[in-house]
mmCIF file of C-alpha atoms in Angstrom:
data_model
loop_
_atom_site.group_PDB
_atom_site.id
_atom_site.type_symbol
_atom_site.label_atom_id
_atom_site.label_comp_id
_atom_site.label_asym_id
_atom_site.label_seq_id
_atom_site.Cartn_x
_atom_site.Cartn_y
_atom_site.Cartn_z
ATOM 1 C CA MET A 1 154.298 80.606 157.522
ATOM 2 C CA LEU A 2 152.920 82.647 155.061
ATOM 3 C CA VAL A 3 155.240 83.971 152.325
ATOM 4 C CA GLU A 4 154.460 87.693 151.118
ATOM 5 C CA ILE A 5 156.689 89.017 148.466
ATOM 6 C CA ALA A 6 157.027 93.171 147.655
ATOM 7 C CA VAL A 7 156.147 93.803 144.356
ATOM 8 C CA GLN A 8 156.142 97.266 142.522
ATOM 9 C CA ASP A 9 154.394 96.230 138.943
ATOM 10 C CA LEU A 10 151.768 94.067 137.809
ATOM 11 C CA ALA A 11 154.538 91.498 136.203
ATOM 12 C CA GLY A 12 155.938 90.982 139.317
ATOM 13 C CA ALA A 13 152.608 90.442 141.044
ATOM 14 C CA ALA A 14 152.159 87.626 138.241
ATOM 15 C CA THR A 15 155.636 85.959 138.600
ATOM 16 C CA ALA A 16 155.219 85.718 142.317
ATOM 17 C CA ALA A 17 151.788 84.036 142.137
ATOM 18 C CA GLU A 18 153.113 81.856 139.455
ATOM 19 C CA ALA A 19 155.958 80.827 141.793
ATOM 20 C CA GLY A 20 153.687 79.898 144.464
ATOM 21 C CA ALA A 21 153.900 83.289 147.098
ATOM 22 C CA ASP A 22 150.782 83.353 149.538
ATOM 23 C CA ARG A 23 150.436 87.394 149.618
ATOM 24 C CA LEU A 24 151.611 90.583 148.241
ATOM 25 C CA GLU A 25 152.610 93.907 149.402
ATOM 26 C CA LEU A 26 152.654 96.309 146.816
ATOM 27 C CA CYS A 27 154.712 99.838 146.455
ATOM 28 C CA THR A 28 156.475 101.522 143.907
ATOM 29 C CA GLY A 29 159.841 102.820 144.558
ATOM 30 C CA LEU A 30 161.514 100.100 146.290
ATOM 31 C CA SER A 31 164.883 101.277 145.961
ATOM 32 C CA THR A 32 163.633 103.905 148.058
ATOM 33 C CA GLY A 33 161.756 101.476 150.752
ATOM 34 C CA GLY A 34 158.750 101.555 148.878
ATOM 35 C CA LEU A 35 156.095 104.588 148.224
ATOM 36 C CA THR A 36 152.435 104.120 147.790
ATOM 37 C CA PRO A 37 151.343 103.083 144.436
ATOM 38 C CA SER A 38 148.835 104.671 142.164
ATOM 39 C CA ALA A 39 145.262 103.805 142.005
ATOM 40 C CA GLY A 40 145.403 101.998 138.773
ATOM 41 C CA LEU A 41 148.362 99.905 140.030
ATOM 42 C CA ILE A 42 146.484 98.875 142.977
ATOM 43 C CA ALA A 43 143.323 98.139 140.460
ATOM 44 C CA SER A 44 145.518 95.973 138.294
ATOM 45 C CA VAL A 45 147.407 94.051 140.834
ATOM 46 C CA VAL A 46 144.131 92.715 143.059
ATOM 47 C CA THR A 47 143.190 90.922 139.572
ATOM 48 C CA VAL A 48 146.073 88.362 140.114
ATOM 49 C CA GLY A 49 143.909 86.795 142.766
ATOM 50 C CA LEU A 50 146.200 87.188 146.177
ATOM 51 C CA PRO A 51 145.534 88.802 148.824
ATOM 52 C CA VAL A 52 147.409 92.162 148.312
ATOM 53 C CA ARG A 53 148.338 94.321 150.935
ATOM 54 C CA VAL A 54 149.334 98.169 149.987
ATOM 55 C CA LEU A 55 152.505 100.176 151.525
ATOM 56 C CA ILE A 56 151.046 103.295 152.272
ATOM 57 C CA ARG A 57 154.095 106.031 152.550
ATOM 58 C CA CYS A 58 153.524 109.067 150.811
ATOM 59 C CA ARG A 59 157.136 110.190 150.456
ATOM 60 C CA GLU A 60 160.848 108.834 150.682
ATOM 61 C CA GLY A 61 162.768 109.648 153.607
ATOM 62 C CA ASP A 62 162.021 109.326 157.317
ATOM 63 C CA PHE A 63 158.965 108.598 159.082
ATOM 64 C CA ALA A 64 158.160 111.767 160.859
ATOM 65 C CA TYR A 65 155.153 113.467 158.908
ATOM 66 C CA LEU A 66 153.575 116.627 158.912
ATOM 67 C CA ASP A 67 149.634 116.462 159.774
ATOM 68 C CA GLU A 68 148.882 117.168 156.099
ATOM 69 C CA GLU A 69 151.016 114.091 155.083
ATOM 70 C CA ILE A 70 148.950 111.967 157.475
ATOM 71 C CA GLY A 71 145.892 113.074 155.884
ATOM 72 C CA LEU A 72 146.937 112.343 152.168
ATOM 73 C CA MET A 73 147.734 109.176 153.879
ATOM 74 C CA ALA A 74 144.591 108.531 155.372
ATOM 75 C CA GLU A 75 142.873 109.220 151.852
ATOM 76 C CA ASP A 76 145.349 106.666 150.210
ATOM 77 C CA ILE A 77 143.982 103.983 153.070
ATOM 78 C CA ARG A 78 140.352 104.718 151.772
ATOM 79 C CA ARG A 79 141.357 104.574 147.889
ATOM 80 C CA SER A 80 143.230 101.302 148.630
ATOM 81 C CA ARG A 81 140.299 99.657 150.781
ATOM 82 C CA ASP A 82 137.664 100.770 148.072
ATOM 83 C CA LEU A 83 140.061 99.098 145.137
ATOM 84 C CA GLY A 84 139.998 95.576 146.805
ATOM 85 C CA ALA A 85 143.426 95.877 148.743
ATOM 86 C CA SER A 86 143.353 92.906 151.987
ATOM 87 C CA GLY A 87 145.373 95.390 154.275
ATOM 88 C CA VAL A 88 147.324 98.449 154.555
ATOM 89 C CA VAL A 89 150.769 98.827 155.746
ATOM 90 C CA VAL A 90 151.554 101.724 157.796
ATOM 91 C CA GLY A 91 154.178 103.849 160.166
ATOM 92 C CA ALA A 92 155.351 107.219 161.903
ATOM 93 C CA VAL A 93 157.333 108.087 164.173
ATOM 94 C CA HIS A 94 158.454 111.506 166.267
ATOM 95 C CA ARG A 95 160.635 112.443 168.514
ATOM 96 C CA LEU A 96 160.191 112.728 172.431
ATOM 97 C CA GLY A 97 163.233 114.248 174.280
ATOM 98 C CA GLY A 98 165.456 113.326 171.212
ATOM 99 C CA ARG A 99 164.458 109.788 171.044
ATOM 100 C CA PRO A 100 162.308 108.176 168.169
ATOM 101 C CA ARG A 101 159.003 106.899 169.151
ATOM 102 C CA LEU A 102 156.050 105.378 167.149
ATOM 103 C CA ASP A 103 153.697 108.155 166.803
ATOM 104 C CA ARG A 104 150.720 106.435 167.999
ATOM 105 C CA ALA A 105 148.271 109.594 167.623
ATOM 106 C CA ALA A 106 149.043 109.415 163.659
ATOM 107 C CA LEU A 107 149.227 105.577 163.601
ATOM 108 C CA SER A 108 145.698 105.301 165.465
ATOM 109 C CA ARG A 109 144.277 108.102 162.917
ATOM 110 C CA LEU A 110 145.336 105.621 159.966
ATOM 111 C CA VAL A 111 143.994 102.631 161.550
ATOM 112 C CA GLY A 112 140.729 104.659 161.985
ATOM 113 C CA ALA A 113 140.978 105.383 158.088
ATOM 114 C CA ALA A 114 140.963 101.566 157.188
ATOM 115 C CA GLU A 115 137.613 101.369 158.869
ATOM 116 C CA GLY A 116 138.434 97.567 159.937
ATOM 117 C CA LEU A 117 140.913 96.733 156.697
ATOM 118 C CA PRO A 118 144.063 94.815 158.538
ATOM 119 C CA THR A 119 146.749 97.277 159.156
ATOM 120 C CA VAL A 120 150.527 96.156 159.446
ATOM 121 C CA LEU A 121 153.029 98.407 161.018
ATOM 122 C CA HIS A 122 155.929 98.587 158.795
ATOM 123 C CA ARG A 123 159.812 98.546 159.217
ATOM 124 C CA ALA A 124 159.382 102.202 161.078
ATOM 125 C CA SER A 125 158.930 99.622 163.991
ATOM 126 C CA ASP A 126 163.162 99.041 163.652
ATOM 127 C CA VAL A 127 163.854 102.322 164.470
ATOM 128 C CA VAL A 128 162.153 102.309 168.091
ATOM 129 C CA GLY A 129 162.748 98.698 169.012
ATOM 130 C CA PRO A 130 160.363 95.766 170.309
ATOM 131 C CA THR A 131 158.626 97.318 173.673
ATOM 132 C CA ASP A 132 157.687 100.234 171.827
ATOM 133 C CA THR A 133 156.326 98.302 168.695
ATOM 134 C CA ALA A 134 154.342 95.671 171.152
ATOM 135 C CA GLU A 135 152.881 98.850 173.311
ATOM 136 C CA THR A 136 151.831 100.503 169.924
ATOM 137 C CA LEU A 137 150.078 97.728 168.780
ATOM 138 C CA ALA A 138 148.272 97.256 171.896
ATOM 139 C CA GLU A 139 147.142 100.736 171.920
ATOM 140 C CA THR A 140 146.133 101.274 168.320
ATOM 141 C CA GLY A 141 144.910 98.227 166.950
ATOM 142 C CA ILE A 142 147.333 97.638 164.309
ATOM 143 C CA ALA A 143 147.185 93.704 163.509
ATOM 144 C CA GLU A 144 150.744 92.798 162.726
ATOM 145 C CA VAL A 145 154.502 94.134 162.227
ATOM 146 C CA LEU A 146 156.598 94.109 159.591
ATOM 147 C CA THR A 147 160.469 94.124 160.759
ATOM 148 C CA SER A 148 163.928 92.811 161.027
ATOM 149 C CA GLY A 149 164.594 92.867 164.520
ATOM 150 C CA GLY A 150 166.051 96.066 164.485
ATOM 151 C CA GLY A 151 169.113 94.307 162.297
ATOM 152 C CA SER A 152 170.256 95.382 158.647
ATOM 153 C CA THR A 153 169.094 92.300 157.760
ATOM 154 C CA VAL A 154 166.757 89.713 159.551
ATOM 155 C CA ALA A 155 170.111 87.392 160.510
ATOM 156 C CA GLU A 156 171.256 90.207 162.460
ATOM 157 C CA GLY A 157 168.023 90.758 163.770
ATOM 158 C CA MET A 158 167.504 87.597 165.235
ATOM 159 C CA THR A 159 167.791 88.326 168.966
ATOM 160 C CA GLY A 160 165.212 91.408 168.745
ATOM 161 C CA LEU A 161 162.836 89.328 166.736
ATOM 162 C CA GLY A 162 162.671 86.653 169.720
ATOM 163 C CA ARG A 163 162.028 89.085 172.065
ATOM 164 C CA LEU A 164 159.534 90.460 169.895
ATOM 165 C CA ALA A 165 157.770 87.142 169.211
ATOM 166 C CA GLY A 166 157.857 86.598 173.363
ATOM 167 C CA LEU A 167 155.967 89.952 173.411
ATOM 168 C CA LEU A 168 153.498 89.647 170.721
ATOM 169 C CA GLY A 169 153.369 86.241 169.875
ATOM 170 C CA GLY A 170 155.264 85.036 166.969
ATOM 171 C CA ASP A 171 152.013 84.748 164.566
ATOM 172 C CA ARG A 172 151.846 88.808 164.226
ATOM 173 C CA ILE A 173 155.260 89.214 162.904
ATOM 174 C CA ILE A 174 156.268 89.542 158.992
ATOM 175 C CA ALA A 175 160.004 88.925 159.182
ATOM 176 C CA GLY A 176 161.765 90.810 156.465
ATOM 177 C CA GLY A 177 164.586 93.140 155.510
ATOM 178 C CA GLY A 178 167.505 91.200 154.055
ATOM 179 C CA LEU A 179 165.594 87.884 154.370
ATOM 180 C CA ALA A 180 167.912 84.906 153.383
ATOM 181 C CA VAL A 181 166.331 81.489 152.599
ATOM 182 C CA ALA A 182 168.927 80.048 155.275
ATOM 183 C CA ASP A 183 166.826 82.256 157.839
ATOM 184 C CA VAL A 184 163.832 80.619 157.663
ATOM 185 C CA ALA A 185 164.320 77.720 160.096
ATOM 186 C CA GLU A 186 164.778 79.843 162.937
ATOM 187 C CA LEU A 187 162.472 81.963 162.196
ATOM 188 C CA ALA A 188 160.025 79.241 162.135
ATOM 189 C CA ALA A 189 161.233 78.263 165.628
ATOM 190 C CA PHE A 190 159.924 81.505 166.921
ATOM 191 C CA GLY A 191 156.493 80.824 165.479
ATOM 192 C CA VAL A 192 156.812 83.713 162.928
ATOM 193 C CA GLY A 193 153.789 84.519 160.729
ATOM 194 C CA ALA A 194 155.168 85.160 157.815
ATOM 195 C CA VAL A 195 158.222 85.861 155.748
ATOM 196 C CA HIS A 196 158.692 88.885 153.623
ATOM 197 C CA ALA A 197 161.083 89.595 150.699
ATOM 198 C CA SER A 198 161.443 91.454 147.329
ATOM 199 C CA ALA A 199 163.286 88.191 145.740
ATOM 200 C CA SER A 200 164.097 90.474 143.181
ATOM 201 C CA ARG A 201 166.921 90.990 140.717
ATOM 202 C CA SER A 202 168.580 93.474 138.725
ATOM 203 C CA VAL A 203 168.084 94.100 134.586
ATOM 204 C CA THR A 204 169.138 96.481 132.656
ATOM 205 C CA GLY A 205 166.800 98.431 130.602
ATOM 206 C CA GLY A 206 166.832 101.486 128.137
ATOM 207 C CA PRO A 207 168.236 105.015 128.597
ATOM 208 C CA THR A 208 166.096 107.333 130.568
ATOM 209 C CA GLY A 209 167.824 110.072 129.117
ATOM 210 C CA PRO A 210 171.309 111.118 127.861
ATOM 211 C CA GLY A 211 173.894 108.613 128.537
ATOM 212 C CA ALA A 212 173.989 104.752 129.748
ATOM 213 C CA ALA A 213 171.232 102.363 129.965
ATOM 214 C CA THR A 214 169.682 102.342 133.615
ATOM 215 C CA GLY A 215 168.862 98.943 135.545
ATOM 216 C CA ARG A 216 165.817 98.264 137.443
ATOM 217 C CA SER A 217 164.683 95.581 139.831
ATOM 218 C CA VAL A 218 162.095 92.847 138.916
ATOM 219 C CA THR A 219 160.486 89.877 140.691
ATOM 220 C CA ALA A 220 162.761 86.509 139.918
ATOM 221 C CA ALA A 221 160.317 83.262 139.914
ATOM 222 C CA GLU A 222 163.231 81.265 141.469
ATOM 223 C CA ARG A 223 163.986 83.345 144.398
ATOM 224 C CA VAL A 224 160.327 83.326 144.983
ATOM 225 C CA ALA A 225 160.147 79.350 144.498
ATOM 226 C CA ALA A 226 163.162 79.036 146.777
ATOM 227 C CA LEU A 227 161.883 80.955 149.395
ATOM 228 C CA VAL A 228 158.461 79.204 149.115
ATOM 229 C CA ALA A 229 160.136 75.579 149.349
ATOM 230 C CA ALA A 230 162.044 76.612 152.299
ATOM 231 C CA VAL A 231 158.890 78.051 153.978
ATOM 232 C CA ARG A 232 156.898 74.658 153.049
ATOM 233 C CA GLU A 233 159.699 72.860 153.852
ATOM 234 C CA VAL A 234 159.582 73.748 158.089
ATOM 235 C CA SER A 235 155.844 73.776 157.964
ATOM 236 C CA ALA A 236 155.292 70.477 156.515
#
């Protein structure tokens, strides 16, 4: 089982690496669920030395995208590949008869833009459930899925994670979303391939305008290390 840490700056990437993480997911705007990072940030973070998967999400909000937005994200995928990303993390949803379904046409287009670079389905999967997720991976060639199992946290989604592991094989699942160290042992029983967390804490910075100082999230070495230790214990 690998430990993947979601980071949004170069300092966080370095902290995660030093604390023992196996892989990074790079984005910005974690407080909004994550957005595509800049080319400069990607180029900087790949120098840390860990595999870097880049989140491709052109805006906050839902995962139903216009064709133009899919085109923009396809270009971001090509740029990420050229900058040294080890993979990309994508998702797209549409509604058929009022029910959300993964947008397989859009996802196939994004997989095509990756030109063989591994692709991961992000937590758009939690909108639709295990069956649609498994069928979509089979149809589109997406390699893995980042999911909480449909719960607001991994602990609440454990039943869904177990069902998805039965459909896909646990090694294609990256468990994330409110992940706690205490969840690791049960995830290991499903054969989950990786766990995912921001492992962050809030710090107070300077003001960004009139009024009080603002806070921001930073990668916390002690939280990364605790997750790494739990994973190593069940993997021994």
